[in-house]
Amino acid sequence: MDMEKYKPRYVELPKPITTLRRLSLLGLADMEELLVLEKEYGLPFPLLTSEYFVSLMDIKDPQDPLRQLVVPTKEELNAYYNMDVSQQKERGSFDTSGEHTNLKAPGLQHKYGSTALALISNVCAGLCRECFRKRIFFEESGAANEATFPNEKAIEYLKKHKEINTILLSGGDAFMLSDDSLLDLLDILADKTLDHITTIRFGSKIFAYYPQRVTQKLVTILKDYEQKTGKCIQISTHFEHANELGPECIKSLDLLHGAGLIVYNQTVLLNGINYDVDMLYNLFSKMAEHGVRPYYLFQCRPVIGSMHQQVPLVEGVKIYNKLMQRMSGVHKPLYAMSTKLGKMQIVGLHPENENIIVLRRHSSKKIEDTGKVLFYDVSKNDPYWVYT
Ligand code: SF4
């Protein structure tokens, strides 16, 4: 594939829903106040879901967890209407992990030694209200063009950096690219000059939002590529609640599992959605039954419009500890957060002072800091997030 000729092409989401009015017509309860706000001020962070995803909700329940994943709330809308990015701590930011400081070429981030992150798509099959990369969907953020991998500069950077052995393909949603587009992209990454990249990891929430996209053909493309190139394909799913794993989702996971692909999951701990030991236990157990390894439980980032979805760190640790008492060894996710300092493992509470969170640097930009332990006092600092 000649990279000059590469152009991303996307699959179409069947029966997309982009307005609150449509949701209201489908029978979602308690929409009146939101409809008034939408009419008056618009939706700053767009709405996108589908009739399929709505079919998994209890439409009569305004607190339904899947509804809260994709439908804006009053708290969210008020946060945007009062948006003042100079008050970042109070209102959040659009780049909570400092991703712009890791940009090495358009669409390519390199933060830690062996892993690079490529943004290959600015299209999703649903828009999560807590999305930490929502800036790519906001014209005003100046980041709407971030998802531009592959391009010449990015490939040159990868060629030179032989220490990179893993590339994470994300966005947006990696699997919203069409099969042909994915094949072209994989072809570019199979070039001899990129032999040091031995693992290609896809980040995708398609299994929850649009599992019908995961066809036998897609799985065969991925498996054939592994066999042809010797590179390992890994898939990182993103689930927050067991209700996302409906029969069609399970079918898509079983296709991956049956083909022997490595699949693991990342979950964000979200107030009102999965802030409960039983809910998390059900989610992780159901995933494990279908070959998906729970990998990370992430602290919700302080993103503009999502601050109300954060759970206090102390509470998060307490939930996590109870969860660990019930999960079997390999199914225990790591409780972590991605801060500007790097990825931190949230280890636990100090045995003598419950206000002190014990953190361990899981990955650090300064490689020699990896593994170092930190103590974070929530009585003197933000109780939800470690700012630097
Ligand atoms: S699927 Fe991923 S990129 Fe898309 S809105 Fe959700 S969190 Fe953001």
mmCIF file of C-alpha atoms and ligand atoms in Angstrom:
data_model
loop_
_atom_site.group_PDB
_atom_site.id
_atom_site.type_symbol
_atom_site.label_atom_id
_atom_site.label_comp_id
_atom_site.label_asym_id
_atom_site.label_seq_id
_atom_site.Cartn_x
_atom_site.Cartn_y
_atom_site.Cartn_z
ATOM 1 C CA MET A 1 0.000 0.000 0.000
ATOM 2 C CA ASP A 2 1.339 3.384 -0.973
ATOM 3 C CA MET A 3 0.826 5.570 2.078
ATOM 4 C CA GLU A 4 0.214 8.640 -0.058
ATOM 5 C CA LYS A 5 -2.908 6.905 -1.337
ATOM 6 C CA TYR A 6 -4.216 5.917 2.099
ATOM 7 C CA LYS A 7 -7.605 7.446 2.920
ATOM 8 C CA PRO A 8 -9.670 6.245 5.882
ATOM 9 C CA ARG A 9 -13.076 4.838 4.967
ATOM 10 C CA TYR A 10 -15.658 4.103 7.609
ATOM 11 C CA VAL A 11 -18.518 1.665 8.096
ATOM 12 C CA GLU A 12 -21.966 3.157 8.590
ATOM 13 C CA LEU A 13 -23.708 2.814 11.919
ATOM 14 C CA PRO A 14 -27.247 1.448 11.304
ATOM 15 C CA LYS A 15 -30.084 3.592 12.670
ATOM 16 C CA PRO A 16 -27.931 6.225 14.359
ATOM 17 C CA ILE A 17 -29.547 8.602 16.842
ATOM 18 C CA THR A 18 -28.147 12.090 17.213
ATOM 19 C CA THR A 19 -30.874 14.105 18.919
ATOM 20 C CA LEU A 20 -32.605 13.984 22.281
ATOM 21 C CA ARG A 21 -35.856 14.423 20.430
ATOM 22 C CA ARG A 22 -35.401 11.045 18.714
ATOM 23 C CA LEU A 23 -34.743 9.425 22.077
ATOM 24 C CA SER A 24 -37.830 11.021 23.471
ATOM 25 C CA LEU A 25 -39.892 9.690 20.548
ATOM 26 C CA LEU A 26 -38.499 6.225 21.283
ATOM 27 C CA GLY A 27 -40.032 6.514 24.751
ATOM 28 C CA LEU A 28 -37.110 7.461 27.005
ATOM 29 C CA ALA A 29 -38.528 8.761 30.279
ATOM 30 C CA ASP A 30 -37.944 12.189 31.846
ATOM 31 C CA MET A 31 -36.659 13.957 28.770
ATOM 32 C CA GLU A 32 -38.670 17.215 29.044
ATOM 33 C CA GLU A 33 -36.079 19.343 30.831
ATOM 34 C CA LEU A 34 -33.258 18.088 28.610
ATOM 35 C CA LEU A 35 -35.283 18.836 25.485
ATOM 36 C CA VAL A 36 -35.732 22.431 26.635
ATOM 37 C CA LEU A 37 -31.976 22.791 27.239
ATOM 38 C CA GLU A 38 -31.170 21.193 23.876
ATOM 39 C CA LYS A 39 -33.537 23.554 22.092
ATOM 40 C CA GLU A 40 -32.196 26.628 23.833
ATOM 41 C CA TYR A 41 -28.441 25.968 23.888
ATOM 42 C CA GLY A 42 -27.763 22.918 21.706
ATOM 43 C CA LEU A 43 -25.581 19.950 22.687
ATOM 44 C CA PRO A 44 -21.953 21.094 22.925
ATOM 45 C CA PHE A 45 -20.632 17.496 22.991
ATOM 46 C CA PRO A 46 -22.696 15.695 20.350
ATOM 47 C CA LEU A 47 -25.036 12.828 21.047
ATOM 48 C CA LEU A 48 -24.545 9.586 19.145
ATOM 49 C CA THR A 49 -26.110 6.241 19.863
ATOM 50 C CA SER A 50 -28.203 3.735 17.950
ATOM 51 C CA GLU A 51 -31.529 1.959 18.089
ATOM 52 C CA TYR A 52 -29.560 -1.197 18.875
ATOM 53 C CA PHE A 53 -27.978 0.330 21.994
ATOM 54 C CA VAL A 54 -31.291 1.839 23.120
ATOM 55 C CA SER A 55 -32.838 -1.647 22.824
ATOM 56 C CA LEU A 56 -30.515 -2.750 25.659
ATOM 57 C CA MET A 57 -31.815 -0.017 27.987
ATOM 58 C CA ASP A 58 -34.789 0.076 30.316
ATOM 59 C CA ILE A 59 -36.262 3.161 28.644
ATOM 60 C CA LYS A 60 -38.603 3.833 31.552
ATOM 61 C CA ASP A 61 -35.696 4.172 33.987
ATOM 62 C CA PRO A 62 -34.022 7.611 33.874
ATOM 63 C CA GLN A 63 -31.125 6.103 35.865
ATOM 64 C CA ASP A 64 -30.568 3.178 33.488
ATOM 65 C CA PRO A 65 -26.772 2.640 33.381
ATOM 66 C CA LEU A 66 -26.554 2.366 29.578
ATOM 67 C CA ARG A 67 -28.661 5.487 29.184
ATOM 68 C CA GLN A 68 -26.209 7.348 31.421
ATOM 69 C CA LEU A 69 -23.314 6.185 29.241
ATOM 70 C CA VAL A 70 -24.580 7.942 26.125
ATOM 71 C CA VAL A 71 -27.374 10.387 27.005
ATOM 72 C CA PRO A 72 -26.392 13.800 28.372
ATOM 73 C CA THR A 73 -27.646 14.806 31.802
ATOM 74 C CA LYS A 74 -28.496 18.211 33.236
ATOM 75 C CA GLU A 75 -25.187 18.227 35.152
ATOM 76 C CA GLU A 76 -23.238 17.654 31.948
ATOM 77 C CA LEU A 77 -25.075 20.317 29.983
ATOM 78 C CA ASN A 78 -24.723 22.861 32.776
ATOM 79 C CA ALA A 79 -20.981 22.197 32.902
ATOM 80 C CA TYR A 80 -20.677 23.086 29.213
ATOM 81 C CA TYR A 81 -22.925 26.112 29.370
ATOM 82 C CA ASN A 82 -20.771 27.461 32.225
ATOM 83 C CA MET A 83 -17.558 26.326 30.573
ATOM 84 C CA ASP A 84 -14.528 28.371 31.503
ATOM 85 C CA VAL A 85 -11.350 26.506 30.670
ATOM 86 C CA SER A 86 -9.307 28.882 32.834
ATOM 87 C CA GLN A 87 -10.965 27.163 35.810
ATOM 88 C CA GLN A 88 -9.662 23.775 34.769
ATOM 89 C CA LYS A 89 -9.631 22.142 38.192
ATOM 90 C CA GLU A 90 -13.241 23.050 38.854
ATOM 91 C CA ARG A 91 -14.628 22.292 35.431
ATOM 92 C CA GLY A 92 -12.141 19.773 34.040
ATOM 93 C CA SER A 93 -10.108 19.876 30.865
ATOM 94 C CA PHE A 94 -10.127 18.424 27.360
ATOM 95 C CA ASP A 95 -6.700 16.846 27.746
ATOM 96 C CA THR A 96 -6.464 15.494 31.283
ATOM 97 C CA SER A 97 -3.454 13.260 30.661
ATOM 98 C CA GLY A 98 -1.427 15.856 28.755
ATOM 99 C CA GLU A 99 -1.637 13.878 25.498
ATOM 100 C CA HIS A 100 -0.598 16.912 23.413
ATOM 101 C CA THR A 101 2.835 16.833 25.110
ATOM 102 C CA ASN A 102 3.353 13.287 23.793
ATOM 103 C CA LEU A 103 2.660 14.127 20.142
ATOM 104 C CA LYS A 104 5.682 13.209 18.014
ATOM 105 C CA ALA A 105 4.041 13.523 14.616
ATOM 106 C CA PRO A 106 0.472 14.185 13.454
ATOM 107 C CA GLY A 107 -1.729 11.448 14.937
ATOM 108 C CA LEU A 108 1.151 9.750 16.782
ATOM 109 C CA GLN A 109 1.860 9.895 20.512
ATOM 110 C CA HIS A 110 4.865 8.359 22.220
ATOM 111 C CA LYS A 111 4.902 8.558 25.988
ATOM 112 C CA TYR A 112 6.496 5.369 27.296
ATOM 113 C CA GLY A 113 9.505 3.522 25.855
ATOM 114 C CA SER A 114 8.067 0.524 24.043
ATOM 115 C CA THR A 115 4.518 1.670 23.179
ATOM 116 C CA ALA A 116 3.255 4.281 20.717
ATOM 117 C CA LEU A 117 -0.341 5.411 20.304
ATOM 118 C CA ALA A 118 -1.759 6.130 16.857
ATOM 119 C CA LEU A 119 -5.090 7.915 16.394
ATOM 120 C CA ILE A 120 -6.545 6.307 13.288
ATOM 121 C CA SER A 121 -10.203 7.293 13.492
ATOM 122 C CA ASN A 122 -12.335 10.169 14.698
ATOM 123 C CA VAL A 123 -15.519 8.169 14.341
ATOM 124 C CA CYS A 124 -17.261 6.111 17.031
ATOM 125 C CA ALA A 125 -20.402 3.984 17.077
ATOM 126 C CA GLY A 126 -21.577 5.834 20.181
ATOM 127 C CA LEU A 127 -20.275 8.824 22.083
ATOM 128 C CA CYS A 128 -19.506 8.140 25.751
ATOM 129 C CA ARG A 129 -20.304 11.088 27.948
ATOM 130 C CA GLU A 130 -17.083 10.528 29.941
ATOM 131 C CA CYS A 131 -14.838 10.295 26.850
ATOM 132 C CA PHE A 132 -11.368 11.629 27.700
ATOM 133 C CA ARG A 133 -10.649 12.321 24.053
ATOM 134 C CA LYS A 134 -13.847 14.240 23.373
ATOM 135 C CA ARG A 135 -11.700 17.121 22.137
ATOM 136 C CA ILE A 136 -11.438 15.334 18.763
ATOM 137 C CA PHE A 137 -15.211 15.723 18.370
ATOM 138 C CA PHE A 138 -15.207 19.446 19.253
ATOM 139 C CA GLU A 139 -14.356 21.873 16.453
ATOM 140 C CA GLU A 140 -13.550 24.574 19.062
ATOM 141 C CA SER A 141 -10.905 22.448 20.803
ATOM 142 C CA GLY A 142 -8.518 22.797 17.848
ATOM 143 C CA ALA A 143 -7.931 19.020 18.050
ATOM 144 C CA ALA A 144 -10.557 17.831 15.591
ATOM 145 C CA ASN A 145 -7.809 16.855 13.125
ATOM 146 C CA GLU A 146 -5.758 14.809 15.579
ATOM 147 C CA ALA A 147 -6.757 11.439 14.136
ATOM 148 C CA THR A 148 -4.515 11.570 11.082
ATOM 149 C CA PHE A 149 -2.439 8.398 11.342
ATOM 150 C CA PRO A 150 -0.922 7.081 9.091
ATOM 151 C CA ASN A 151 1.084 9.868 7.521
ATOM 152 C CA GLU A 152 4.653 10.196 6.344
ATOM 153 C CA LYS A 153 6.040 11.959 9.423
ATOM 154 C CA ALA A 154 4.481 9.446 11.801
ATOM 155 C CA ILE A 155 5.795 6.453 9.864
ATOM 156 C CA GLU A 156 9.278 8.016 9.715
ATOM 157 C CA TYR A 157 9.193 8.441 13.491
ATOM 158 C CA LEU A 158 8.215 4.788 13.977
ATOM 159 C CA LYS A 159 10.951 3.616 11.632
ATOM 160 C CA LYS A 160 13.609 5.490 13.614
ATOM 161 C CA HIS A 161 12.424 4.430 17.057
ATOM 162 C CA LYS A 162 13.399 0.801 17.226
ATOM 163 C CA GLU A 163 12.535 0.672 20.941
ATOM 164 C CA ILE A 164 8.835 0.789 19.982
ATOM 165 C CA ASN A 165 7.561 -2.780 19.802
ATOM 166 C CA THR A 166 3.845 -2.106 20.364
ATOM 167 C CA ILE A 167 1.491 0.237 18.589
ATOM 168 C CA LEU A 168 -1.964 0.958 19.944
ATOM 169 C CA LEU A 169 -4.441 1.877 17.203
ATOM 170 C CA SER A 170 -7.207 3.971 18.654
ATOM 171 C CA GLY A 171 -9.239 7.105 18.066
ATOM 172 C CA GLY A 172 -12.219 7.359 18.004
ATOM 173 C CA ASP A 173 -12.954 3.733 17.406
ATOM 174 C CA ALA A 174 -10.437 1.646 15.459
ATOM 175 C CA PHE A 175 -13.081 -0.760 14.163
ATOM 176 C CA MET A 176 -15.283 1.926 12.632
ATOM 177 C CA LEU A 177 -12.771 1.782 9.766
ATOM 178 C CA SER A 178 -14.024 -0.403 6.939
ATOM 179 C CA ASP A 179 -12.369 -3.771 6.298
ATOM 180 C CA ASP A 180 -10.607 -2.387 3.208
ATOM 181 C CA SER A 181 -9.310 0.583 5.128
ATOM 182 C CA LEU A 182 -8.044 -1.657 7.938
ATOM 183 C CA LEU A 183 -6.325 -3.893 5.407
ATOM 184 C CA ASP A 184 -4.564 -0.880 3.873
ATOM 185 C CA LEU A 185 -3.454 0.314 7.276
ATOM 186 C CA LEU A 186 -2.206 -3.106 8.355
ATOM 187 C CA ASP A 187 -0.362 -3.366 5.060
ATOM 188 C CA ILE A 188 1.515 -0.138 5.812
ATOM 189 C CA LEU A 189 2.488 -1.467 9.255
ATOM 190 C CA ALA A 190 3.743 -4.733 7.712
ATOM 191 C CA ASP A 191 6.568 -2.910 5.935
ATOM 192 C CA LYS A 192 9.997 -4.498 6.592
ATOM 193 C CA THR A 193 11.261 -1.214 8.070
ATOM 194 C CA LEU A 194 8.716 -1.634 10.883
ATOM 195 C CA ASP A 195 9.697 -5.191 11.817
ATOM 196 C CA HIS A 196 10.516 -4.010 15.351
ATOM 197 C CA ILE A 197 6.783 -3.425 15.897
ATOM 198 C CA THR A 198 5.722 -6.884 16.941
ATOM 199 C CA THR A 199 2.364 -6.155 18.596
ATOM 200 C CA ILE A 200 -0.577 -4.282 17.093
ATOM 201 C CA ARG A 201 -3.259 -3.471 19.596
ATOM 202 C CA PHE A 202 -6.733 -2.195 18.671
ATOM 203 C CA GLY A 203 -8.764 -0.076 21.097
ATOM 204 C CA SER A 204 -12.507 -0.322 20.479
ATOM 205 C CA LYS A 205 -15.917 0.034 22.094
ATOM 206 C CA ILE A 206 -17.629 -1.405 19.029
ATOM 207 C CA PHE A 207 -18.383 -4.644 20.923
ATOM 208 C CA ALA A 208 -20.770 -2.674 23.137
ATOM 209 C CA TYR A 209 -22.139 -0.106 20.670
ATOM 210 C CA TYR A 210 -22.232 -1.983 17.381
ATOM 211 C CA PRO A 211 -21.245 -5.659 17.803
ATOM 212 C CA GLN A 212 -22.748 -6.537 14.400
ATOM 213 C CA ARG A 213 -19.642 -4.861 12.909
ATOM 214 C CA VAL A 214 -17.544 -7.760 14.228
ATOM 215 C CA THR A 215 -17.964 -10.263 11.426
ATOM 216 C CA GLN A 216 -16.199 -13.507 10.620
ATOM 217 C CA LYS A 217 -14.538 -11.587 7.768
ATOM 218 C CA LEU A 218 -13.036 -9.026 10.157
ATOM 219 C CA VAL A 219 -11.769 -11.754 12.476
ATOM 220 C CA THR A 220 -10.253 -13.621 9.535
ATOM 221 C CA ILE A 221 -8.469 -10.448 8.380
ATOM 222 C CA LEU A 222 -6.881 -10.099 11.820
ATOM 223 C CA LYS A 223 -5.940 -13.777 12.132
ATOM 224 C CA ASP A 224 -4.525 -13.972 8.607
ATOM 225 C CA TYR A 225 -2.446 -10.897 9.307
ATOM 226 C CA GLU A 226 -0.976 -12.511 12.417
ATOM 227 C CA GLN A 227 -0.068 -15.598 10.443
ATOM 228 C CA LYS A 228 1.346 -13.699 7.485
ATOM 229 C CA THR A 229 3.458 -11.171 9.406
ATOM 230 C CA GLY A 230 4.213 -12.951 12.692
ATOM 231 C CA LYS A 231 2.969 -9.841 14.512
ATOM 232 C CA CYS A 232 0.634 -10.340 17.453
ATOM 233 C CA ILE A 233 -2.826 -8.730 17.330
ATOM 234 C CA GLN A 234 -4.401 -7.716 20.623
ATOM 235 C CA ILE A 235 -7.833 -6.215 21.144
ATOM 236 C CA SER A 236 -8.728 -3.899 23.945
ATOM 237 C CA THR A 237 -12.469 -3.729 24.606
ATOM 238 C CA HIS A 238 -14.223 -1.093 26.687
ATOM 239 C CA PHE A 239 -17.213 -2.071 28.821
ATOM 240 C CA GLU A 240 -18.710 -0.311 31.827
ATOM 241 C CA HIS A 241 -21.732 -2.413 32.703
ATOM 242 C CA ALA A 242 -22.841 -6.040 32.279
ATOM 243 C CA ASN A 243 -25.990 -4.871 30.438
ATOM 244 C CA GLU A 244 -23.749 -3.902 27.505
ATOM 245 C CA LEU A 245 -23.030 -7.587 26.976
ATOM 246 C CA GLY A 246 -26.254 -8.538 25.209
ATOM 247 C CA PRO A 247 -26.525 -11.658 22.989
ATOM 248 C CA GLU A 248 -25.064 -9.955 19.915
ATOM 249 C CA CYS A 249 -22.149 -8.603 21.881
ATOM 250 C CA ILE A 250 -21.466 -12.069 23.321
ATOM 251 C CA LYS A 251 -21.528 -13.464 19.792
ATOM 252 C CA SER A 252 -18.873 -10.937 18.703
ATOM 253 C CA LEU A 253 -16.666 -11.769 21.705
ATOM 254 C CA ASP A 254 -17.039 -15.491 21.060
ATOM 255 C CA LEU A 255 -15.869 -14.952 17.478
ATOM 256 C CA LEU A 256 -12.641 -13.391 18.768
ATOM 257 C CA HIS A 257 -12.228 -16.025 21.446
ATOM 258 C CA GLY A 258 -12.858 -18.850 18.964
ATOM 259 C CA ALA A 259 -10.138 -17.463 16.704
ATOM 260 C CA GLY A 260 -7.671 -17.385 19.603
ATOM 261 C CA LEU A 261 -7.197 -13.602 19.581
ATOM 262 C CA ILE A 262 -5.995 -11.937 22.769
ATOM 263 C CA VAL A 263 -8.727 -9.740 24.223
ATOM 264 C CA TYR A 264 -8.651 -7.657 27.378
ATOM 265 C CA ASN A 265 -10.825 -4.897 28.722
ATOM 266 C CA GLN A 266 -10.676 -1.436 30.193
ATOM 267 C CA THR A 267 -13.493 -0.106 32.372
ATOM 268 C CA VAL A 268 -13.981 3.386 33.758
ATOM 269 C CA LEU A 269 -15.349 3.598 37.305
ATOM 270 C CA LEU A 270 -18.372 5.875 36.906
ATOM 271 C CA ASN A 271 -20.632 7.448 39.473
ATOM 272 C CA GLY A 272 -24.236 6.299 38.939
ATOM 273 C CA ILE A 273 -23.278 3.659 36.352
ATOM 274 C CA ASN A 274 -21.030 1.014 37.907
ATOM 275 C CA TYR A 275 -20.174 2.490 41.308
ATOM 276 C CA ASP A 276 -21.037 -0.739 43.062
ATOM 277 C CA VAL A 277 -19.197 -3.975 43.888
ATOM 278 C CA ASP A 278 -21.948 -6.280 42.616
ATOM 279 C CA MET A 279 -22.234 -4.448 39.303
ATOM 280 C CA LEU A 280 -18.483 -4.589 38.714
ATOM 281 C CA TYR A 281 -18.346 -8.233 39.774
ATOM 282 C CA ASN A 282 -21.131 -9.124 37.322
ATOM 283 C CA LEU A 283 -19.420 -7.224 34.527
ATOM 284 C CA PHE A 284 -15.964 -8.709 35.028
ATOM 285 C CA SER A 285 -17.297 -12.238 35.559
ATOM 286 C CA LYS A 286 -19.423 -12.084 32.413
ATOM 287 C CA MET A 287 -16.467 -10.811 30.383
ATOM 288 C CA ALA A 288 -14.190 -13.517 31.751
ATOM 289 C CA GLU A 289 -16.748 -16.197 30.747
ATOM 290 C CA HIS A 290 -16.281 -15.053 27.153
ATOM 291 C CA GLY A 291 -12.503 -14.879 27.081
ATOM 292 C CA VAL A 292 -12.086 -11.177 27.895
ATOM 293 C CA ARG A 293 -9.535 -10.465 30.574
ATOM 294 C CA PRO A 294 -10.333 -7.521 32.866
ATOM 295 C CA TYR A 295 -7.180 -5.420 32.581
ATOM 296 C CA TYR A 296 -7.767 -1.916 33.962
ATOM 297 C CA LEU A 297 -10.387 -0.330 36.161
ATOM 298 C CA PHE A 298 -9.742 3.345 35.470
ATOM 299 C CA GLN A 299 -10.436 6.305 37.674
ATOM 300 C CA CYS A 300 -12.701 8.648 35.654
ATOM 301 C CA ARG A 301 -10.692 11.564 34.340
ATOM 302 C CA PRO A 302 -11.637 15.158 35.133
ATOM 303 C CA VAL A 303 -12.943 15.882 31.643
ATOM 304 C CA ILE A 304 -15.105 18.937 30.970
ATOM 305 C CA GLY A 305 -18.727 17.836 31.258
ATOM 306 C CA SER A 306 -17.896 14.589 33.115
ATOM 307 C CA MET A 307 -16.770 15.765 36.540
ATOM 308 C CA HIS A 308 -20.041 14.584 38.078
ATOM 309 C CA GLN A 309 -19.210 11.050 36.918
ATOM 310 C CA GLN A 310 -16.085 10.824 39.062
ATOM 311 C CA VAL A 311 -15.992 8.691 42.202
ATOM 312 C CA PRO A 312 -13.819 9.917 45.134
ATOM 313 C CA LEU A 313 -10.501 8.048 45.278
ATOM 314 C CA VAL A 314 -11.058 6.783 48.831
ATOM 315 C CA GLU A 315 -14.441 5.339 47.863
ATOM 316 C CA GLY A 316 -12.948 3.875 44.699
ATOM 317 C CA VAL A 317 -10.300 2.014 46.723
ATOM 318 C CA LYS A 318 -12.930 0.626 49.092
ATOM 319 C CA ILE A 319 -15.028 -0.689 46.207
ATOM 320 C CA TYR A 320 -11.954 -2.088 44.493
ATOM 321 C CA ASN A 321 -10.782 -3.908 47.634
ATOM 322 C CA LYS A 322 -14.159 -5.605 48.027
ATOM 323 C CA LEU A 323 -14.134 -6.539 44.356
ATOM 324 C CA MET A 324 -10.672 -8.097 44.715
ATOM 325 C CA GLN A 325 -11.991 -10.327 47.499
ATOM 326 C CA ARG A 326 -14.365 -11.887 44.969
ATOM 327 C CA MET A 327 -12.433 -12.043 41.681
ATOM 328 C CA SER A 328 -10.096 -14.912 40.884
ATOM 329 C CA GLY A 329 -6.409 -14.103 40.318
ATOM 330 C CA VAL A 330 -6.042 -13.589 36.547
ATOM 331 C CA HIS A 331 -9.403 -11.798 36.398
ATOM 332 C CA LYS A 332 -8.380 -9.057 38.807
ATOM 333 C CA PRO A 333 -8.054 -5.726 36.988
ATOM 334 C CA LEU A 334 -5.561 -3.082 38.034
ATOM 335 C CA TYR A 335 -7.139 0.061 39.538
ATOM 336 C CA ALA A 336 -5.277 2.891 37.848
ATOM 337 C CA MET A 337 -5.381 6.445 36.526
ATOM 338 C CA SER A 338 -3.605 8.117 33.631
ATOM 339 C CA THR A 339 -2.350 11.472 34.882
ATOM 340 C CA LYS A 340 0.073 13.993 33.474
ATOM 341 C CA LEU A 341 2.719 12.276 35.634
ATOM 342 C CA GLY A 342 2.091 8.995 33.806
ATOM 343 C CA LYS A 343 0.004 5.955 34.620
ATOM 344 C CA MET A 344 -0.461 5.403 38.366
ATOM 345 C CA GLN A 345 -1.606 2.225 40.028
ATOM 346 C CA ILE A 346 -3.972 3.062 42.886
ATOM 347 C CA VAL A 347 -2.626 0.566 45.383
ATOM 348 C CA GLY A 348 -4.727 1.208 48.486
ATOM 349 C CA LEU A 349 -5.272 3.297 51.610
ATOM 350 C CA HIS A 350 -2.522 3.979 54.128
ATOM 351 C CA PRO A 351 -3.036 1.553 57.077
ATOM 352 C CA GLU A 352 -2.842 4.394 59.624
ATOM 353 C CA ASN A 353 -4.636 7.172 57.768
ATOM 354 C CA GLU A 354 -7.565 6.568 55.417
ATOM 355 C CA ASN A 355 -7.093 10.000 53.863
ATOM 356 C CA ILE A 356 -3.802 8.912 52.341
ATOM 357 C CA ILE A 357 -3.913 7.023 49.070
ATOM 358 C CA VAL A 358 -0.925 4.855 48.215
ATOM 359 C CA LEU A 359 0.009 5.153 44.540
ATOM 360 C CA ARG A 360 2.631 3.384 42.492
ATOM 361 C CA ARG A 361 4.014 4.729 39.249
ATOM 362 C CA HIS A 362 3.007 2.040 36.783
ATOM 363 C CA SER A 363 4.468 3.734 33.698
ATOM 364 C CA SER A 364 6.388 6.951 33.808
ATOM 365 C CA LYS A 365 7.710 9.265 31.134
ATOM 366 C CA LYS A 366 10.914 9.344 33.213
ATOM 367 C CA ILE A 367 11.586 5.652 32.924
ATOM 368 C CA GLU A 368 13.647 5.527 36.166
ATOM 369 C CA ASP A 369 10.587 6.708 38.135
ATOM 370 C CA THR A 370 8.584 3.604 37.182
ATOM 371 C CA GLY A 371 7.724 1.574 40.279
ATOM 372 C CA LYS A 372 8.165 4.456 42.711
ATOM 373 C CA VAL A 373 5.553 4.749 45.452
ATOM 374 C CA LEU A 374 3.761 8.024 46.280
ATOM 375 C CA PHE A 375 1.479 9.038 49.138
ATOM 376 C CA TYR A 376 -1.414 11.307 48.222
ATOM 377 C CA ASP A 377 -3.376 13.072 50.953
ATOM 378 C CA VAL A 378 -6.967 13.681 49.858
ATOM 379 C CA SER A 379 -7.654 15.924 52.882
ATOM 380 C CA LYS A 380 -5.198 18.469 51.441
ATOM 381 C CA ASN A 381 -5.634 17.823 47.712
ATOM 382 C CA ASP A 382 -8.308 17.096 45.145
ATOM 383 C CA PRO A 383 -10.158 13.977 46.396
ATOM 384 C CA TYR A 384 -10.868 12.710 42.862
ATOM 385 C CA TRP A 385 -7.692 13.131 40.852
ATOM 386 C CA VAL A 386 -3.945 13.666 41.146
ATOM 387 C CA TYR A 387 -3.096 16.931 39.389
ATOM 388 C CA THR A 388 0.518 17.971 38.898
HETATM 389 S S1 SF4 B 1 -15.838 4.964 22.140
HETATM 390 FE FE1 SF4 B 1 -13.888 5.704 23.016
HETATM 391 S S2 SF4 B 1 -13.270 7.434 21.739
HETATM 392 FE FE2 SF4 B 1 -15.443 7.001 21.298
HETATM 393 S S3 SF4 B 1 -16.560 8.365 22.659
HETATM 394 FE FE3 SF4 B 1 -16.330 6.419 23.756
HETATM 395 S S4 SF4 B 1 -14.447 6.669 24.967
HETATM 396 FE FE4 SF4 B 1 -14.458 8.288 23.402
#
